[in-house]
XYZ file of C-alpha atoms in Angstrom:
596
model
C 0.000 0.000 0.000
C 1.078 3.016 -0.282
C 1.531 6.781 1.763
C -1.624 6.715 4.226
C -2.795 10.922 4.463
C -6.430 10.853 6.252
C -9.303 8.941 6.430
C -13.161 9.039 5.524
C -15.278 11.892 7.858
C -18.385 11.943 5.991
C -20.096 10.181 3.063
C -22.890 12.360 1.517
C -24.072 10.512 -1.900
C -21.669 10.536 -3.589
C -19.504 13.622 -2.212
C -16.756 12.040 0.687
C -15.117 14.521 3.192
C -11.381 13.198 4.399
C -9.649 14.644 7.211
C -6.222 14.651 6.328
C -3.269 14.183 8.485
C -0.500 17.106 8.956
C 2.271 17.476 5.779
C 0.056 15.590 3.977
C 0.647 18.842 1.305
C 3.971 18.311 0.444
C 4.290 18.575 -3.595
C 6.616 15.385 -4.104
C 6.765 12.390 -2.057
C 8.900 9.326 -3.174
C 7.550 5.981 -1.851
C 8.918 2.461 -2.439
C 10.828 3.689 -5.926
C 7.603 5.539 -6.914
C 7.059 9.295 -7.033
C 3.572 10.297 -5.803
C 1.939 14.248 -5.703
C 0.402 15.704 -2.573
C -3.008 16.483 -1.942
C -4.100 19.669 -3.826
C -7.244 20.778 -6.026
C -7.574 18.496 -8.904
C -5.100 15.428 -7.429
C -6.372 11.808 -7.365
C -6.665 10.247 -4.091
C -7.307 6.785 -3.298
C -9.502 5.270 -0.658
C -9.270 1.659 0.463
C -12.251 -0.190 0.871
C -12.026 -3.667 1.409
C -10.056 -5.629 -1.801
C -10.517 -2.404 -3.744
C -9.032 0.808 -4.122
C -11.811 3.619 -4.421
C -10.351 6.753 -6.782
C -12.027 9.827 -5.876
C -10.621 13.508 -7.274
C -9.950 16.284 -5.169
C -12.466 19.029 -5.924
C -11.861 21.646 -2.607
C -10.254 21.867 0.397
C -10.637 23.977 3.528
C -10.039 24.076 7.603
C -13.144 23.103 9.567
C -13.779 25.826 12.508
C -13.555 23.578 15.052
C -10.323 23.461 16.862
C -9.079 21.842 20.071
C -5.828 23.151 22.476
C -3.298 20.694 23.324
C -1.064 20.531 25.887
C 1.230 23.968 24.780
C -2.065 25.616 24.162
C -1.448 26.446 20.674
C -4.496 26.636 18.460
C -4.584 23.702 15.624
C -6.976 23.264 12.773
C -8.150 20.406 11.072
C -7.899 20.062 7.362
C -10.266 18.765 5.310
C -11.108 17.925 1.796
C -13.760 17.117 -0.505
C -13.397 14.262 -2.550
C -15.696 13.080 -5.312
C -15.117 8.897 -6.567
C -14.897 8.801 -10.538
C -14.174 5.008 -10.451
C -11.716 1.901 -8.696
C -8.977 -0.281 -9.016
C -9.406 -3.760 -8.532
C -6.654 -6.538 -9.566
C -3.916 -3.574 -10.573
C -7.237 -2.427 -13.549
C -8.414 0.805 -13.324
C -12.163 0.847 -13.754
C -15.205 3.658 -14.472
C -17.961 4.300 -12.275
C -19.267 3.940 -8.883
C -19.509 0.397 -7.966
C -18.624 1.006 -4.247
C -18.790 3.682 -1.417
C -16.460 4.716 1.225
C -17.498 4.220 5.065
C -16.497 6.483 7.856
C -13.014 5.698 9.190
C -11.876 4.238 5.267
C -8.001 5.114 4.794
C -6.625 7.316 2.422
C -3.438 7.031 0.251
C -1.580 8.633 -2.742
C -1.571 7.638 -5.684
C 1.722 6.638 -7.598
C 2.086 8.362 -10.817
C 1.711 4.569 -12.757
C -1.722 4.571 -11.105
C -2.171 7.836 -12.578
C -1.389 7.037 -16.466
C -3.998 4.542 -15.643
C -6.498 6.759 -14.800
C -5.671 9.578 -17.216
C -5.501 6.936 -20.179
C -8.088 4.960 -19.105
C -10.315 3.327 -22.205
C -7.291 3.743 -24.934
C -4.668 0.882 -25.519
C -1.897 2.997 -24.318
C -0.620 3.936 -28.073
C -2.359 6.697 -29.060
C -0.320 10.160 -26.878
C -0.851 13.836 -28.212
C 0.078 15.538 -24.910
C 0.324 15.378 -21.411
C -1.896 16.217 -18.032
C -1.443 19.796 -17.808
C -1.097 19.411 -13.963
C 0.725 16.220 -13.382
C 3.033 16.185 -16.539
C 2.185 12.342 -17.171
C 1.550 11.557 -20.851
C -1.866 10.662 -21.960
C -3.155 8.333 -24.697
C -6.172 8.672 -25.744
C -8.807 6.443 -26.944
C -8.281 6.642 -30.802
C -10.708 4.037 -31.703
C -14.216 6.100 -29.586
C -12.155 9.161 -30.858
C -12.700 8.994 -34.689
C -15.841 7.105 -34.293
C -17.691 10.436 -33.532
C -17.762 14.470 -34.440
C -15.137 15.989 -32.778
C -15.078 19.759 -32.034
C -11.885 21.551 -31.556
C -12.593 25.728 -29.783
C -10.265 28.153 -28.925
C -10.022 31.870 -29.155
C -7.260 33.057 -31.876
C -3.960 31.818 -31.100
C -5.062 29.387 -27.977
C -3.882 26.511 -30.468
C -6.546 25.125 -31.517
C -4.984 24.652 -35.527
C -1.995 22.760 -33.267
C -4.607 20.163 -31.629
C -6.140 19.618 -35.112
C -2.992 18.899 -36.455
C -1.231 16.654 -33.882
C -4.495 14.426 -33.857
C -4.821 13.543 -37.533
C -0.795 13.851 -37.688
C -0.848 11.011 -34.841
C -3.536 9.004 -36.829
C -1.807 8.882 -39.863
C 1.671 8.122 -37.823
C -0.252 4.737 -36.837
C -0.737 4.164 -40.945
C 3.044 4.679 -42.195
C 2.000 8.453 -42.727
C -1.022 7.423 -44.561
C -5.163 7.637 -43.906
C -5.859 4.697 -42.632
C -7.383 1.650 -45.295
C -11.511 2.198 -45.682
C -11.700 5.608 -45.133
C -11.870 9.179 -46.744
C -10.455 12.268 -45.234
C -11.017 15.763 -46.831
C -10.224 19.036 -45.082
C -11.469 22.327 -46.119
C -8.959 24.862 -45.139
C -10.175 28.548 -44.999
C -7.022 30.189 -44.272
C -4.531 27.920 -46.454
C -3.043 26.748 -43.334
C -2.621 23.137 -44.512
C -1.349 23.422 -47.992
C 2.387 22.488 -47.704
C 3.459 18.825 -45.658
C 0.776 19.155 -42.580
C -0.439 15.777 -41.304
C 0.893 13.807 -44.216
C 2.387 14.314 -47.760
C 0.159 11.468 -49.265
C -2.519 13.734 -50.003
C -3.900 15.645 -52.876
C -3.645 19.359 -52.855
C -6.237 21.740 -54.207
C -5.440 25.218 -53.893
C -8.871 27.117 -55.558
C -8.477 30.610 -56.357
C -10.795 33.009 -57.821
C -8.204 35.692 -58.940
C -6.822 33.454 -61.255
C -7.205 29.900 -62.112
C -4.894 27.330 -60.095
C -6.678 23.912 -59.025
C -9.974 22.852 -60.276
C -11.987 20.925 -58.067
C -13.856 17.870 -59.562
C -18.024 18.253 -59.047
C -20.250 15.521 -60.455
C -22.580 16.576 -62.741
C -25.217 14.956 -61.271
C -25.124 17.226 -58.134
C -24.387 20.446 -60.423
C -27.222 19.684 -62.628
C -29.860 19.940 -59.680
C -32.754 22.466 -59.758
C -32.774 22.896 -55.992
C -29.072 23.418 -55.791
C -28.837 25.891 -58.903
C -31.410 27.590 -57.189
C -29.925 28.378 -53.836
C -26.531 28.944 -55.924
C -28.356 31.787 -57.664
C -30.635 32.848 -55.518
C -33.784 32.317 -57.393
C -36.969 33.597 -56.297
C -39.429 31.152 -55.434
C -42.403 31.914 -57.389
C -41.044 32.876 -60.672
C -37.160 32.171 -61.310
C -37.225 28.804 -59.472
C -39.710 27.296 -61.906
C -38.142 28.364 -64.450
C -34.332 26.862 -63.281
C -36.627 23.512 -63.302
C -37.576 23.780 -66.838
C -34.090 23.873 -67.448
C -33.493 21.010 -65.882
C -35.832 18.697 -67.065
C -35.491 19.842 -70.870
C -31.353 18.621 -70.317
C -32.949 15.830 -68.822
C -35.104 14.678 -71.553
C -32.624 14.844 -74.091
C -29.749 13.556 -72.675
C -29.531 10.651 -74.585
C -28.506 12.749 -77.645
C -24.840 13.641 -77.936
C -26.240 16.906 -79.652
C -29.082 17.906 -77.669
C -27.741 21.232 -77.017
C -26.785 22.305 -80.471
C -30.494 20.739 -81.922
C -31.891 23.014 -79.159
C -29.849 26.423 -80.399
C -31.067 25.572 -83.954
C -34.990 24.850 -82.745
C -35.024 27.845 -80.871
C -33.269 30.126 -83.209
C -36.240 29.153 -85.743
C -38.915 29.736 -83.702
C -38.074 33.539 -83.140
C -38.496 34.133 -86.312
C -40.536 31.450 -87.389
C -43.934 32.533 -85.292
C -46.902 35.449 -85.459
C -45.409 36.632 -82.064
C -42.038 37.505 -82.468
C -40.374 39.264 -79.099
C -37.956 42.159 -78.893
C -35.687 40.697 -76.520
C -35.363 36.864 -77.561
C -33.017 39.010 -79.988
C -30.540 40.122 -77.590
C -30.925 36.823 -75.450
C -29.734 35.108 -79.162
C -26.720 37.426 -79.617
C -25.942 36.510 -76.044
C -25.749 32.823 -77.118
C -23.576 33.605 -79.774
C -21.362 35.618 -77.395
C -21.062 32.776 -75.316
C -20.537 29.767 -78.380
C -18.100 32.181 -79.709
C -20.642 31.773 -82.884
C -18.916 35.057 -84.813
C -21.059 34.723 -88.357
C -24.076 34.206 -86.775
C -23.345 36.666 -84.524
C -23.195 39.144 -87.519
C -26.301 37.820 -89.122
C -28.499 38.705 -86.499
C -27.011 42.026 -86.362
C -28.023 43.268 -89.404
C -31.859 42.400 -87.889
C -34.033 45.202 -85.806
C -36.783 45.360 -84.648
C -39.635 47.455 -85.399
C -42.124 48.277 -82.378
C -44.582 49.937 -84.265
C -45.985 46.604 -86.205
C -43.640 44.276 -83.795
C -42.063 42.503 -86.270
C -38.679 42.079 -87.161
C -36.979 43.663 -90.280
C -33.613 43.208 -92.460
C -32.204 44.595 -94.855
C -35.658 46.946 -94.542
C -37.412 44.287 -95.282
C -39.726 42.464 -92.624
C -39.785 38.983 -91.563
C -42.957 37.698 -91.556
C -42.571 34.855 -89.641
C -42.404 32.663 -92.508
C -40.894 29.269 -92.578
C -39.497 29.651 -96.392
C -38.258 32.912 -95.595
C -36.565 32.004 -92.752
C -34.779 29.596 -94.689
C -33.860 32.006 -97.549
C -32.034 33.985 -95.091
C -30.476 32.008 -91.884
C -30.618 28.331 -93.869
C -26.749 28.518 -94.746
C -25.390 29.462 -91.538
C -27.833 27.288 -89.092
C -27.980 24.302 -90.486
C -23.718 23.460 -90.864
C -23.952 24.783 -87.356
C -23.231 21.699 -84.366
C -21.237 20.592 -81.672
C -21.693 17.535 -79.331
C -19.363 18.259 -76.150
C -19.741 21.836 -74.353
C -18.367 22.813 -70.774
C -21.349 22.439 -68.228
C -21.024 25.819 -66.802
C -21.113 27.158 -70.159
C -23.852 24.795 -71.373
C -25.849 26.476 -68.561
C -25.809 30.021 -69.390
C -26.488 28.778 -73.186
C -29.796 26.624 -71.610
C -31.135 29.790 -69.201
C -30.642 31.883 -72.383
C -32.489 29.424 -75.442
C -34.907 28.198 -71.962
C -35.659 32.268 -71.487
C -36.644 32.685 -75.588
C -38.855 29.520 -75.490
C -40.616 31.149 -72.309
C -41.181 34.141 -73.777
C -42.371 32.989 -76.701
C -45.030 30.640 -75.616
C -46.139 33.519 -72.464
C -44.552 31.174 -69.799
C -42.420 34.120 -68.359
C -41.803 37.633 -68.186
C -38.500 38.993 -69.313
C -38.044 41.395 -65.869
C -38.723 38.887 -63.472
C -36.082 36.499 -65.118
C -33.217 38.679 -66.348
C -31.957 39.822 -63.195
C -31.567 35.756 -62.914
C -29.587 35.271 -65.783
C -27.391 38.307 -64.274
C -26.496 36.586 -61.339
C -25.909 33.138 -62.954
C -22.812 35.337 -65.318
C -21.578 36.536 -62.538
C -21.588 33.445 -60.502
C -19.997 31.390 -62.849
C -17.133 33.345 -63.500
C -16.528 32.935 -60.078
C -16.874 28.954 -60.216
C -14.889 28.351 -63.999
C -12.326 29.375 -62.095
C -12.490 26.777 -59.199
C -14.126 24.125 -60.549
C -14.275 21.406 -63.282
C -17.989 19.232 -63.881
C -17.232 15.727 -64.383
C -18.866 12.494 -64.916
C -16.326 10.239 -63.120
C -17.518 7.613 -60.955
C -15.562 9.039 -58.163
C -14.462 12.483 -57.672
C -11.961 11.894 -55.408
C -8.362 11.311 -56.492
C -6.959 10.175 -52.967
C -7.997 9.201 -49.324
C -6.917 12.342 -48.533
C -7.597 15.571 -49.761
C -6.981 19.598 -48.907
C -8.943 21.853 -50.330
C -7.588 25.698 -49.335
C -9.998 28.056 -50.155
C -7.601 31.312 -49.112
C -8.132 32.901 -52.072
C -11.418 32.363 -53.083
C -13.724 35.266 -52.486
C -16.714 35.259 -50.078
C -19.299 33.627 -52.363
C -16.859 30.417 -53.195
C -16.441 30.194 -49.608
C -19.637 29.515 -49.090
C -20.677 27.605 -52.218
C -17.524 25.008 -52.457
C -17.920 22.989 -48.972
C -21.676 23.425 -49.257
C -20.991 21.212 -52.376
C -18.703 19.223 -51.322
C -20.209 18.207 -48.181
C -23.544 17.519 -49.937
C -21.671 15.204 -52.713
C -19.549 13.638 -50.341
C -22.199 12.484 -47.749
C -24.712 11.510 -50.553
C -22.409 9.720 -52.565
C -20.550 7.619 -49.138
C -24.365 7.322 -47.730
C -25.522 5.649 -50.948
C -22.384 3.253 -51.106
C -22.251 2.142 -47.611
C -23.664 -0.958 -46.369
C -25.069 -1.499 -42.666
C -23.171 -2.097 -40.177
C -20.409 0.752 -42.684
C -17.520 -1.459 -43.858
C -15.753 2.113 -44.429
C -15.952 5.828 -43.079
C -15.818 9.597 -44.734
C -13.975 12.212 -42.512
C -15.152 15.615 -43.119
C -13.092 18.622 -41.646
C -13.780 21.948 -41.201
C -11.025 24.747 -40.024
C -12.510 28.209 -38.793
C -16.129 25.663 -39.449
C -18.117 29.170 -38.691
C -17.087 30.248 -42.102
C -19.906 27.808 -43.498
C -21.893 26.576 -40.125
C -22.655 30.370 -38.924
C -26.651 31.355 -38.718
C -25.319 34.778 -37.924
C -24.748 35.715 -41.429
C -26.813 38.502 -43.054
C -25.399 38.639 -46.555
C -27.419 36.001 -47.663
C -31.209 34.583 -48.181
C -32.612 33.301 -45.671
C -33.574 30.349 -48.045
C -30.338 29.761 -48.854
C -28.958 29.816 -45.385
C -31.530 27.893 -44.706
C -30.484 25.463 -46.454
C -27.072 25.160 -46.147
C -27.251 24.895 -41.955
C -30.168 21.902 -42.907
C -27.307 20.109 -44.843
C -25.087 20.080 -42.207
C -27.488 19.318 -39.556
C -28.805 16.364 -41.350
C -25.385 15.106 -42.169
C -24.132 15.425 -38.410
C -27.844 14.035 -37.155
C -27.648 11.236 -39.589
C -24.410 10.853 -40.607
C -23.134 8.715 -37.559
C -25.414 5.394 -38.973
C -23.475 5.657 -42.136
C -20.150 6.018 -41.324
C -19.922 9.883 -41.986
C -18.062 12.303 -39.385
C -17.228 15.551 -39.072
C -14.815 17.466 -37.575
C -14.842 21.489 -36.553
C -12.347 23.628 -35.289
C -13.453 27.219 -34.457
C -13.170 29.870 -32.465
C -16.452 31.328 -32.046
C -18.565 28.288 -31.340
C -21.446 30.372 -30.486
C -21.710 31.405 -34.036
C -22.272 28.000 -35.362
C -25.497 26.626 -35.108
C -27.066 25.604 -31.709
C -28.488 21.915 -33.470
C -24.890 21.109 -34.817
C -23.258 22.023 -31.628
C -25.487 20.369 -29.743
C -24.649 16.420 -31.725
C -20.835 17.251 -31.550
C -19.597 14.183 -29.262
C -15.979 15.083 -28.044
C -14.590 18.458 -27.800
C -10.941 19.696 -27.195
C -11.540 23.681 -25.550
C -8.924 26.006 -25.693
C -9.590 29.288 -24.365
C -12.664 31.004 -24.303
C -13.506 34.218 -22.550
C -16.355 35.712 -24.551
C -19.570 35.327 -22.373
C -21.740 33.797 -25.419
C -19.054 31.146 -26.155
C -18.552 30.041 -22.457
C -22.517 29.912 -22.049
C -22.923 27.819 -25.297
C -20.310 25.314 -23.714
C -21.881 25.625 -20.480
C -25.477 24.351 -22.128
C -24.303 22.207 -24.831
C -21.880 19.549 -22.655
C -22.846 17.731 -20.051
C -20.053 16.048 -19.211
C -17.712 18.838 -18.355
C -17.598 19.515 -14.440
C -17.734 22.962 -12.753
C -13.883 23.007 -11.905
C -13.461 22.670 -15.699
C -15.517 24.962 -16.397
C -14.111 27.965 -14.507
C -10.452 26.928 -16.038
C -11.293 27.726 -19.887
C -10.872 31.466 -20.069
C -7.307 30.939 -18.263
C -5.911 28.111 -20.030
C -2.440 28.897 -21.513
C -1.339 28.555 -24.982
C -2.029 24.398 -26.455
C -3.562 23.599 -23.020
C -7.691 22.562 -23.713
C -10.365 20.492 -21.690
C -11.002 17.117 -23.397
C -14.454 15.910 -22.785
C -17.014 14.330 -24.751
C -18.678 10.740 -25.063
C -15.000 8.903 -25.466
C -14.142 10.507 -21.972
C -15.440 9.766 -18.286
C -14.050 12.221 -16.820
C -13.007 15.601 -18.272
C -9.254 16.084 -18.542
C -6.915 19.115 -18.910
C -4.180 18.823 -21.107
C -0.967 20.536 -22.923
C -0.881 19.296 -26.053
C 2.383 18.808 -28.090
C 3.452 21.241 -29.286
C 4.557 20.657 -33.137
C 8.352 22.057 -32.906
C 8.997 21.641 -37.012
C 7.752 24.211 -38.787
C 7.064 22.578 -42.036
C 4.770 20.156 -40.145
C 2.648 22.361 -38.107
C 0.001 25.122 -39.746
C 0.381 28.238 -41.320
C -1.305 29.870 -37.875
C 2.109 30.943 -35.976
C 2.187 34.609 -34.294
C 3.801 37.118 -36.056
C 7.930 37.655 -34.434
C 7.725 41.104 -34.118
C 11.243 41.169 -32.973
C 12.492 39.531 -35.988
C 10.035 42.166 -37.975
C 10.719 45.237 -36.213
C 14.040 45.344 -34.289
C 15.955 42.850 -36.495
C 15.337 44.820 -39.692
C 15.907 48.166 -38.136
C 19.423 46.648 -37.137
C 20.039 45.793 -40.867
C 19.135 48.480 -41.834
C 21.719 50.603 -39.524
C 24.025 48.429 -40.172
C 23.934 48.959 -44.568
C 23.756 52.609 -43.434
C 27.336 52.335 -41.760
């Protein structure tokens, strides 16, 4: 056994007074070869009961009031501590939970630091170390296998390293793999900031660095999930009643003719006819024609049609000074030789769009289906969209879109509208295309991860339709609801929880919190995990740099710890503090120096 300090007082539920025996606060004590800490705020203590060994925590101290006078009449006090059991050692096995209480008069002894590891690393298999208790020193493992089996969410304020913790995790998981993801699963990372482009947690990975100032890396979407009414609606924010229905029709007429390797060009030449060839003819299905051109770089057609005005007074057509009377043979006579050579069977999808709103906006018109104000303003914010996304993506028909288990997608230079379109898209192909693939029980997992996640999971935003926000937080919410059954997790690192939304906080399972001192983040903690104790609690908005409370699901007891901190600089993120002194004082000194 080892050093005997008090014994059991009281026994109230599950809250156990000790009284503890003088220098029983010495820091250090060495017993039998093995070091052991004193009693202090936070230290495990353990209580003998019988063949077991009750572990209880220390949660406060104080003196009782009651004092006695010995012999040399000097006052005493009697020290006491409260002591709360988290679980028992029983054959040299440290083991969870309650399963006995103390009695009145039960001896108390330290704890040796190998009992300790026991208890910090209790649940994991001992191979799995990021860090060490912050108070004790003692290396930790955690238990990998709970660990990845859940969402995980990683919160700090700015430079409370948070982008450290995300790193030495995965960089640790891969470790295990020869510096690979591990077989049967999928990691992608969606990097805000470009923090993870160079050799961060492995070099077996695919890079894409997007950029909208100037094409770099284009990311592969499916054309399935680009070629969706609902999401080209939220991508241009179409109005319900008017340009939604009409993005539909676009849709479906692709759909139906599909099959043909020419459908598009059969479409230019149908609806190029019908402007001309009808008793209605429309003013602006003439511009919307030239825009086609414009776009299918169609140059003598182009200058066909511009030799044709229109003339409001009759509202018809003219050329030449001539008017077109809507006649088939006289449409012939005129456009025959330049329409009918005309064809092509392969066009970019993003252009193949803006030629579809454009030929889908004539046939509307034509037939009364739609008004030209309440759809142009549409076809506006589709151009101006899509020179956005040409420049960061590529649609493809590939099976799968994914080139390698492991993928970084920095989005530092894409501007605000990317940043929100790209992992809304990604996430929604990702989870649909694992969730359709997996069986049940999941033979294989997706790992979705988010740095700065409020970027995307933020209801706080008011740049944007509600519908479309809307929509976006519903994506996420179903996929961290739902995605546990199929194998899908996600991962978030931010530092303003309280941004992101309440729902997707709230199904988070194991968190790693660096420190918070805004009032809204600390209360969001405060309501969201149950699992983290008061003591805890009150420690976040003083935790030093790469210290953070682990608790969550995976964890019985909430633990503080220092994670490692990643020394080589080409391993760790892009996140470090500027070195003023190297900035500032270094250069002036140079600078004095040439001047000499």
């Amino acid at each position: 056994m080892s050093i005997n300090v008090g014994e059991v007082i009281a026994v109230r539920g599950v809250q156990v007074t000790l009284r503890i025996y003088e220098d029983s606060n010495i820091e250090t004590l060495f017993y039998d070869g093995q070091k052991h800490k004193g009693i202090s705020i936070r230290e495990y203590i353990g209580i003998k009961r019988g063949f077991s060994l009750i572990v209880g925590v220390v949660e406060g101290e104080y003196l009782d009031e009651s004092r006695f006078l010995k012999d040399d009449e000097k006052i005493n006090y009697i020290r006491k501590v409260d002591v709360k059991p988290i679980g028992y050692f029983e054959e040299g096995c440290f083991n969870d939970g309650i399963k006995v209480l103390p009695m009145i008069k039960d001896q108390a002894f330290l704890l040796s630091e190998t009992q300790v590891e026991k208890i910090l690393s209790r649940g994991s298999d001992g191979t799995f170390k990021i860090g060490s208790s912050l108070k004790e020193g003692l290396p930790i493992s955690l238990p990998w296998q709970k660990l990845f089996n859940s969402h995980i969410g990683i919160f700090g304020n700015t430079g409370s390293g948070k982008s450290n913790t995300l790193t030495k995790i995965f960089t640790e998981l891969f470790a295990r793999n020869e510096g690979k993801a591990p077989k049967n699963s999928t990691f992608v990372l969606i990097d805000f900031n470009g923090e993870y482009s160079g050799n961060q947690l492995t070099t077996d990975k695919k890079r894409y660095t997007l950029s909208t100032k100037k094409s770099v890396d284009l990311f592969p979407l499916n054309e399935n999930y680009f070629w969706d009414s609902e999401i080209l609606s939220l991508l241009f924010q179409a109005t319900p009643n008017t340009q939604k229905p009409f993005l539909n029709r676009v849709v479906k007429g692709r759909e139906k003719y599909s099959t043909s390797s020419e459908s598009t060009s059969n479409y230019f030449r149908a609806t190029f006819k019908k402007c001309f060839v009808t008793t209605s003819q429309k003013r602006e299905t003439l511009d919307l024609l030239r825009e086609v051109c414009t776009i299918l770089e169609l140059g003598s057609i182009k200058d066909k049609i511009s030799n044709v005005e229109w003339f409001g007074k009759d509202g018809k057509f003219k050329i030449n000074g001539a008017y077109l009377n809507g006649k088939e043979e006289e449409f012939e006579a005129i456009f025959g030789d330049i329409i009918e050579p005309f064809g092509f069977s392969i066009l970019d999808a993003l252009i193949e769009l803006r030629v579809r709103v454009n030929l889908q906006l004539i046939n509307d018109l034509l037939v009364g289906y739609a008004q030209f104000e309440h759809i142009q303003p549409l076809l506006k914010r589709i151009e101006a969209s899509l020179n956005s996304l040409q420049k960061v993506v590529e649609i493809t028909n590939a099976s799968t879109f994914l080139q390698s288990s492991f993928s970084v997608i920095s989005l530092r230079n894409c501007n605000q509208e990317v940043k929100k379109i790209i992992p809304l898209l990604i996430a929604k192909m990702c989870y649909q295309e694992h969730r359709n693939k997996v069986s049940n029980p999941p033979q294989s997992t997706f790992h979705l991860i988010i740095d700065e996640a409020h970027n995307i999971l933020s209801q706080q935003s008011n740049r944007e339709q509600e519908s479309w926000k809307d929509y976006r937080l519903e994506m996420f919410e179903e996929i961290i609801k739902e995605g546990r059954k199929f194998g899908f997790f996600l991962t978030l690192a931010s530092q303003r929880p309280a941004d992101i939304s309440p729902t997707i906080m709230s199904q988070v399972h194991n968190f790693f919190i660096h420190r918070l001192v805004n009032d809204k983040d600390l209360l969001l903690i405060d309501n969201t995990i149950n699992t983290l104790d008061a003591m805890s609690k009150g420690m976040i908005p003083n935790l030093s740099k790469g210290a953070c409370v682990v608790t969550g699901t995976a964890f019985d007891l909430a633990l503080l710890m220092q994670v490692d901190y990643i020394k080589d600089q080409k391993l760790r993120p892009a996140s470090d503090d500027v070195d003023l002194e190297a900035l500032w004082v270094k250069k002036e000194d140079e600078k004095e120096e040439a001047q000499a």
